[in-house]
Coordinates of C-alpha atoms and ligand atoms in Angstrom, one line a residue:
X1 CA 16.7 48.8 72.5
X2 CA 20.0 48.7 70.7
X3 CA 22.8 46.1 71.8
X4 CA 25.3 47.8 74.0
X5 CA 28.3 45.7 72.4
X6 CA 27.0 46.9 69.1
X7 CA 26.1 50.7 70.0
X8 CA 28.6 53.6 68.9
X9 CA 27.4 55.6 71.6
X10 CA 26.4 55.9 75.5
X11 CA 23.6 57.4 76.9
X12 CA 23.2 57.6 80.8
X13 CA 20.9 59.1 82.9
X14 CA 21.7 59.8 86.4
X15 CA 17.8 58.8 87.8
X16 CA 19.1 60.0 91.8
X17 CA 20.3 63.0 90.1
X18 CA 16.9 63.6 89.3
X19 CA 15.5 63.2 92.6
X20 CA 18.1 65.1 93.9
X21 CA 17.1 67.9 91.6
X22 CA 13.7 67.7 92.6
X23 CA 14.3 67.5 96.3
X24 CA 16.5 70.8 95.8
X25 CA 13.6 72.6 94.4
X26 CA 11.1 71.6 97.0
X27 CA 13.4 72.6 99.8
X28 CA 13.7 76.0 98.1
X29 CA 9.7 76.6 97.2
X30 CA 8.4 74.4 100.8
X31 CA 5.5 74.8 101.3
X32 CA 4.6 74.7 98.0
X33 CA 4.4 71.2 95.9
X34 CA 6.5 69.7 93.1
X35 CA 4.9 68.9 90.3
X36 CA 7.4 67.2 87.6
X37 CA 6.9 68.0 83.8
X38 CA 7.9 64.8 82.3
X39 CA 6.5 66.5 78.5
X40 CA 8.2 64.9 75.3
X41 CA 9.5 61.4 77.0
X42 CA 10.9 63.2 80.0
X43 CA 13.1 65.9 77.6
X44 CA 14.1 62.8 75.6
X45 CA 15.4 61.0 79.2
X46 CA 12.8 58.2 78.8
X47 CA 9.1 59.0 80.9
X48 CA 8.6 55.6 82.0
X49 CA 12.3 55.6 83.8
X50 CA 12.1 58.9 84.9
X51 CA 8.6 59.3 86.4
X52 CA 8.7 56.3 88.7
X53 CA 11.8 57.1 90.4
X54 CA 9.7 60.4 91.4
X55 CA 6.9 59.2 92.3
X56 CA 9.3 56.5 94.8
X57 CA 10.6 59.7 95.7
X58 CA 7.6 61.1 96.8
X59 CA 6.0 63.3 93.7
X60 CA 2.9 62.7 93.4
X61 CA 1.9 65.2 90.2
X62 CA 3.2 65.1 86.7
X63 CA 2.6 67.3 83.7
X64 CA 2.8 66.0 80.0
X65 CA 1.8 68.1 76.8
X66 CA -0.4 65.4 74.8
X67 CA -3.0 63.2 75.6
X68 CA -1.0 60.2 74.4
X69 CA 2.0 61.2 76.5
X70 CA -0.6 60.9 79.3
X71 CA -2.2 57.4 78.4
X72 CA 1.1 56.6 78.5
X73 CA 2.2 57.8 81.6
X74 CA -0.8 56.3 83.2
X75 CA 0.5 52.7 82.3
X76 CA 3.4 53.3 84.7
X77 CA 2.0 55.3 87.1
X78 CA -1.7 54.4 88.4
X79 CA -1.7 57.0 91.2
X80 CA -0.2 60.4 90.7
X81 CA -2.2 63.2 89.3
X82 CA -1.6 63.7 85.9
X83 CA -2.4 67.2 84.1
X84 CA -2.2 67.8 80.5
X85 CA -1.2 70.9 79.2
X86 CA -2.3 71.1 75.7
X87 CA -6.2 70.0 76.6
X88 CA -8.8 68.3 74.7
X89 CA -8.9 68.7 71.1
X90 CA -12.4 68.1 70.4
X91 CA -14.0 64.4 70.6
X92 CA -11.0 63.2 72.9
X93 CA -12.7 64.5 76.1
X94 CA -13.8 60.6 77.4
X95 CA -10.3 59.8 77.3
X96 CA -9.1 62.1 79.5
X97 CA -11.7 60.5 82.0
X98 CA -11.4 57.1 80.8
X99 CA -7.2 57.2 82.1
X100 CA -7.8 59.8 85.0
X101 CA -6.3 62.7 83.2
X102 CA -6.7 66.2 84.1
X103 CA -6.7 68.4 81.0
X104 CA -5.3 72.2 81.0
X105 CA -7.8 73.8 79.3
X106 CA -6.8 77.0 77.3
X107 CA -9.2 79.0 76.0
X108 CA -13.1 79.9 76.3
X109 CA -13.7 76.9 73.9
X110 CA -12.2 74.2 75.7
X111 CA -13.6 75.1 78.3
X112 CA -16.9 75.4 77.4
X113 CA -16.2 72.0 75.5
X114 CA -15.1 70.5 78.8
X115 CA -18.1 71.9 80.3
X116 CA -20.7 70.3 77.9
X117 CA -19.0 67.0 78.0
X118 CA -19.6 67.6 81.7
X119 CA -22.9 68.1 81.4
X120 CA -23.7 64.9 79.0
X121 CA -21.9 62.6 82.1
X122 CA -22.7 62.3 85.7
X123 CA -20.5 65.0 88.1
X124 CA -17.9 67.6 86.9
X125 CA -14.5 66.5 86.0
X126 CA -11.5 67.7 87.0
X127 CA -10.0 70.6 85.4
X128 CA -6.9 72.7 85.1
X129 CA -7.7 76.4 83.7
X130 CA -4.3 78.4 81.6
X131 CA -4.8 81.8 82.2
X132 CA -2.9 83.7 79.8
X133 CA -0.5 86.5 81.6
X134 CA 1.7 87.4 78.3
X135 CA 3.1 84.1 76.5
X136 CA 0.0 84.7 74.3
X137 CA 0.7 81.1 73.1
X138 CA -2.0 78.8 74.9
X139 CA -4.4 80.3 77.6
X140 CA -7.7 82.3 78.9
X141 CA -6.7 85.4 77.8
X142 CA -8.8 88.8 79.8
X143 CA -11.2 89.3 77.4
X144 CA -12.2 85.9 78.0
X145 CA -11.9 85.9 81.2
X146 CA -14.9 89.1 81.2
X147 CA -17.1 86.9 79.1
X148 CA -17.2 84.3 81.5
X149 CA -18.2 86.5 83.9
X150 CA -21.0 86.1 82.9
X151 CA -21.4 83.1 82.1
X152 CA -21.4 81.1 85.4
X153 CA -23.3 78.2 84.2
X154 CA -19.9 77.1 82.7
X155 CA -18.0 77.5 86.1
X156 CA -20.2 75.5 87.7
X157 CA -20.0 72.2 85.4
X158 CA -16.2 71.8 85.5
X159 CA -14.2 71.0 88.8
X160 CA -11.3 73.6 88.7
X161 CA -8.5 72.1 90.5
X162 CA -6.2 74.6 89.5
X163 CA -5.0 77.7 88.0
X164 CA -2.0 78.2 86.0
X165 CA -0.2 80.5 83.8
X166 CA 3.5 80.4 82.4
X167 CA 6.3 83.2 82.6
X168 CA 8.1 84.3 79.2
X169 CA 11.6 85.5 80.9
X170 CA 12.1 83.6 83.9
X171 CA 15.5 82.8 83.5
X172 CA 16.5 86.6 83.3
X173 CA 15.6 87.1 86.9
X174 CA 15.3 90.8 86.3
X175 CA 13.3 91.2 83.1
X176 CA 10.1 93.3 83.9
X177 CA 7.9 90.7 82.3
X178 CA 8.4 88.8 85.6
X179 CA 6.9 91.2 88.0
X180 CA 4.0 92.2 85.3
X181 CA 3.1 88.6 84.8
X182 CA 2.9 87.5 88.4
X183 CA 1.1 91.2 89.1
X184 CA -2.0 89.9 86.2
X185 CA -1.8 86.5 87.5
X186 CA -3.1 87.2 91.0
X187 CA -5.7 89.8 89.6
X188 CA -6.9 87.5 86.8
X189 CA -7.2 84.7 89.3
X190 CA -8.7 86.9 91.4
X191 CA -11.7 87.2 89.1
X192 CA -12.3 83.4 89.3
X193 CA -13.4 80.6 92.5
X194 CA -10.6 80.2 94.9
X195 CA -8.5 77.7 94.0
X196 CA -4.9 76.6 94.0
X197 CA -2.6 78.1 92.1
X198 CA 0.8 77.5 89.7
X199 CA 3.0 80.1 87.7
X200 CA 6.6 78.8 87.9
X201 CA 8.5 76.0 85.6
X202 CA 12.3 76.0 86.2
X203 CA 13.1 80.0 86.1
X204 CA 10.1 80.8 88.3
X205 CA 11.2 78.6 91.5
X206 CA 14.5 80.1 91.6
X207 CA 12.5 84.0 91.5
X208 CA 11.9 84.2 94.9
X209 CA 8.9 83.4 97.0
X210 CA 6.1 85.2 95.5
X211 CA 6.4 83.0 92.7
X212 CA 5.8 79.7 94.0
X213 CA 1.9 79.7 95.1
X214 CA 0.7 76.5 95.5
X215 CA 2.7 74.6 93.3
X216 CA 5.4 74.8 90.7
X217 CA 6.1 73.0 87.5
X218 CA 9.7 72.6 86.7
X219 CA 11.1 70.4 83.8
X220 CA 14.7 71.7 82.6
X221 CA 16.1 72.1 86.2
X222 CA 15.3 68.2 86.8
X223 CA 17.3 67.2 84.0
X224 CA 20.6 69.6 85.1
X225 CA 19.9 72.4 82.9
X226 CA 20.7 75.6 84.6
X227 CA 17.3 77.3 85.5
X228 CA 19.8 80.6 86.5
X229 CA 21.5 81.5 83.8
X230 CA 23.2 84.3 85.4
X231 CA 24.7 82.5 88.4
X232 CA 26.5 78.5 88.7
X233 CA 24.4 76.1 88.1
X234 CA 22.6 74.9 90.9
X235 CA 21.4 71.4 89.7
X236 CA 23.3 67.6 89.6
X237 CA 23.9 66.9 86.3
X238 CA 21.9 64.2 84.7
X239 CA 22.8 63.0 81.6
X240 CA 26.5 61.4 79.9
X241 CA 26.6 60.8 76.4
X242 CA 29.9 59.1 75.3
X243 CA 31.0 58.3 71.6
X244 CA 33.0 55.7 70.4
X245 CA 36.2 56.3 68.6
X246 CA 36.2 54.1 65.2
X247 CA 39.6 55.0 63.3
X248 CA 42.3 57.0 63.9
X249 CA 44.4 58.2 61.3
X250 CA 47.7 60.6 60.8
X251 CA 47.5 63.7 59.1
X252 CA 49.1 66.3 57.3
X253 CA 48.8 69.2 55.5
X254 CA 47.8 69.9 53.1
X255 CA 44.6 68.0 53.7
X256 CA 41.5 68.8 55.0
X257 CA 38.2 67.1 57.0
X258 CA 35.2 65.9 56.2
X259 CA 32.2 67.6 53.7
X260 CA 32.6 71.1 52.3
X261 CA 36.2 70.5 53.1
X262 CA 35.7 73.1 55.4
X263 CA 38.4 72.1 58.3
X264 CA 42.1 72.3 56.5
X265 CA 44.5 70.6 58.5
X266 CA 48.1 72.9 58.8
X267 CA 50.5 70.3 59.9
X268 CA 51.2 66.5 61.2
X269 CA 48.6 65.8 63.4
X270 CA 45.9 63.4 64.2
X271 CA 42.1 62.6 63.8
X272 CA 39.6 60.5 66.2
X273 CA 36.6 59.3 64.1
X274 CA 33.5 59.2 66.1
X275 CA 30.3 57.2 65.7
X276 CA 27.8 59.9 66.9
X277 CA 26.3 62.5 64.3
X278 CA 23.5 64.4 63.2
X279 CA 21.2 61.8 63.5
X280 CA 22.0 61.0 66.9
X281 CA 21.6 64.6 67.7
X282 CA 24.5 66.0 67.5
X283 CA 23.8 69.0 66.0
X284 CA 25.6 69.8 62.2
X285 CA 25.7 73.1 63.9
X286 CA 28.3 71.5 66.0
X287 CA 30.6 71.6 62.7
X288 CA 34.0 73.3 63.6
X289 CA 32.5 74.8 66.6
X290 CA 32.1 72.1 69.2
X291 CA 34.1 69.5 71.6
X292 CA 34.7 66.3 73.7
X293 CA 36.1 65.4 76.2
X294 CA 39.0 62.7 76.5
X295 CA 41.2 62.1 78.9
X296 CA 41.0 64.8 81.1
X297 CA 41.6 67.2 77.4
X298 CA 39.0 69.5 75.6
X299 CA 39.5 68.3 72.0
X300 CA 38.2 70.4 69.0
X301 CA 35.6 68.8 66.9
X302 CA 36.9 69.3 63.0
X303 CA 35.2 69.8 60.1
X304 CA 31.2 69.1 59.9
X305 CA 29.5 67.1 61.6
X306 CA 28.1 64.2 59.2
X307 CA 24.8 61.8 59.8
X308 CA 26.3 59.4 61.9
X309 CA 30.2 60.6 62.2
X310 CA 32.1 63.6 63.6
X311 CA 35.6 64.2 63.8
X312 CA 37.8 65.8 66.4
X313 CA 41.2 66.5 66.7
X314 CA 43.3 64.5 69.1
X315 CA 46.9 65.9 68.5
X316 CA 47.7 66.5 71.7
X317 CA 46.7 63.1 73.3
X318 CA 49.0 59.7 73.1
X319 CA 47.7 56.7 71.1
X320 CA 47.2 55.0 74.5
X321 CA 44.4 57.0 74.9
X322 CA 43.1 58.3 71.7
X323 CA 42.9 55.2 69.9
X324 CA 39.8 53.0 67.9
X325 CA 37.5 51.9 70.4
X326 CA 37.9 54.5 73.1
X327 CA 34.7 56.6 74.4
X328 CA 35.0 59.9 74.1
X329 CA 33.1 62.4 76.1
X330 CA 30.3 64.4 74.4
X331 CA 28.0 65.3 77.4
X332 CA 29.4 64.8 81.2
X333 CA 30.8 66.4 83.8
X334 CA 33.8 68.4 81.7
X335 CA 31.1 69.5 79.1
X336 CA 27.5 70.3 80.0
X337 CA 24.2 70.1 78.1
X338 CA 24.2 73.9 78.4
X339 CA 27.7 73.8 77.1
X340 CA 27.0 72.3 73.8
X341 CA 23.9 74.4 73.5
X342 CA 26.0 77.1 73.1
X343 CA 28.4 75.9 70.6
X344 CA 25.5 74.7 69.0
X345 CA 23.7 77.5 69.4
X346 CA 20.6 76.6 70.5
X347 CA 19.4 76.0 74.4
X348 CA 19.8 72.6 76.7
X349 CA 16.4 72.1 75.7
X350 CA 16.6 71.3 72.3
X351 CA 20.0 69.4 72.7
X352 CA 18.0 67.1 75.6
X353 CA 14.8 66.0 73.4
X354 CA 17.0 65.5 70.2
X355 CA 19.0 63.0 71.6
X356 CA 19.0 60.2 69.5
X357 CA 17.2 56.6 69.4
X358 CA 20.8 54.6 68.4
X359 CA 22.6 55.8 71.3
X360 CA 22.4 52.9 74.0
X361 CA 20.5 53.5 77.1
X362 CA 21.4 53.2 80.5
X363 CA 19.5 54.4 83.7
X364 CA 21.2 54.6 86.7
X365 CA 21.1 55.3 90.3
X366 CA 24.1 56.9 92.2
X367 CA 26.6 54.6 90.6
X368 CA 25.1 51.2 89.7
X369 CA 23.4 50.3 87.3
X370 CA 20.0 49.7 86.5
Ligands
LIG1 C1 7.3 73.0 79.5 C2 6.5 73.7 80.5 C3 6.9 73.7 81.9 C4 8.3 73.2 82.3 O1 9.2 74.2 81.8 P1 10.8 74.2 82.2 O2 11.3 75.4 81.7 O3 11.3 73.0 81.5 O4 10.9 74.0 83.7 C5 6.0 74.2 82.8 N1 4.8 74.7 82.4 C6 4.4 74.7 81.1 C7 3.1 75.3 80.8 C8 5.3 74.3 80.1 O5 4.9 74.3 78.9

């Protein structure tokens, strides 16, 4: 944990904007359930912060990606269903029983290696089966799906709890890959027991009701990112990030900012140092393209962006305000995860699980501090 006196940067994460976020998405897919993918540290938010605020608030299922996210998750959360996404690799099938985890299997292998682990213990654990509808990434795929046909010996030794598959274009609500995937979903589930059922992550709930089933699985749309790309965002924000001004120094042509000298200052002017770069996950993509936010002004960040400095321009703001020691604004409410994305060009995603281990961490709820 870094020393907040000592930290050139802020991060805080709005923990009732998360359960706000979540609530929104169960009133909008009621009846179905909630599960919340906390995957990669809760997008970089902190999994052991985020996940018991949802489960006070009621969630009683999460989804990570690794077994060792889900070991984890159990040390913070004894009750809650957990499902893991990317299964068992081979050999690390006790573990998953050992810290009650329910493993996502993804193709005829692990399921048949899930199936013979059954066999060698007492029962049949708890399964989740991926049934691949067009990612063609992880999942059952329909060949597969034929050659277990006829093999119900295997069936019959796990305990499918559910069945899942993942859409490819969700957040274009009217790409055709939508309506094909949920169309071989509910024929390839069709073809296995009854069970319960998932298909949507962020994009999906906000697709209308025929994608919800019996649960959905949203990550992004928890955090603030905008699961409708198309329309306002409907989600709280989450997250602030705030940098700390180190030096600011007068300027004039003809000089210019930073490596590559690739910002060329064209008159008298002036230049906020900032302690957040690269390495704090600000992207170096950010060079000459991206901004902050300081009081109340959109100032241009100039030049590249270095390890662990970027400069912006503050020539329009008075040294009251733009002066050493001053936060600026890199993520809030004037400039949006999804914001940055784009001048970074990447999506929220990335910008979310890069965040940094110097920035200094604060979790909050509503407006005091945790
Ligand atoms: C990451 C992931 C999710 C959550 O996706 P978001 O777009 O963040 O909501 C859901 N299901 C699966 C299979 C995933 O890999």
């Amino acid at each position: 944990m870094t020393n907040p006196s000592h930290a050139g940067s802020l991060l805080t994460v709005d923990l009732a904007a998360i359960v706000a976020n979540w609530r929104l998405i169960a009133q909008g897919v009621a009846p179905a359930k909630v599960a919340a993918v906390v995957k990669a540290d809760a997008y970089g938010l902190g999994a052991a912060r985020v996940a018991p605020a949802l489960a006070a608030a009621g969630c009683d299922t999460f989804v990570v990606a690794t077994l060792d996210e889900g070991i984890a998750l159990r040390t913070v959360l004894p009750e809650p269903v957990i499902f893991v996404l990317n299964g068992p690799l081979p050999g690390t099938e006790g573990e998953f029983l050992a810290h009650a985890l329910i493993p996502v299997l993804n193709s005829l292998a692990q399921l048949t290696g899930w199936a013979n682990f059954a066999r060698a213990g007492s029962g049949a654990p708890a399964a989740a089966l991926h049934i691949d509808t067009g990612m063609n990434r992880l999942g059952i795929d329909e060949l597969e799906l034929e050659r277990l046909a006829g093999r119900p010996d295997v069936l019959a030794r796990v305990r499918p709890v559910l069945a899942l598959s993942h859409l490819a274009c969700a957040d274009e609500r009217s790409h055709p890959m939508n309506a094909e995937q949920l169309a071989r979903f509910t024929r390839l589930a069709g073809q296995l027991p009854a069970m319960p059922m998932s298909l949507a992550a962020s994009g999906g709930c906000f697709l209308g009701r025929a994608f919800h089933f019996d649960m959905v699985r949203p990550g992004a749309a928890l955090y603030g990112l905008n699961p409708t790309p198309d329309r306002p965002n409907p989600m709280a924000q989450v997250v602030r990030l705030q940098g700390k001004i180190l030096q600011v120094r007068d300027v004039d042509s003809p000089r210019t900012v930073g490596y590559g000298a690739t910002h060329r200052v064209t008159g008298p002017g002036r230049i906020a140092t900032v302690a957040v770069g690269y390495a704090d996950g600000w992207f170096r993509s950010l060079g000459n393209r991206g901004h902050a936010m300081l009081g109340g002004v959109k100032v241009p960040l100039v030049g590249r962006v270095s390890m662990d400095l970027a400069c912006f321009d503050v020539s329009a703001l008075p040294p009251e305000i733009a002066h050493p020691g001053a936060l600026v604004d890199l993520i809030g409410a004037g400039q949006t995860v999804d914001d940055v994305a784009a001048d970074a060009g990447t999506i929220g995603y990335e910008i979310l699980t890069a965040l940094g281990a110097r920035h200094h961490r604060r979790w909050i709820s509503g407006e005091d501090a945790a």
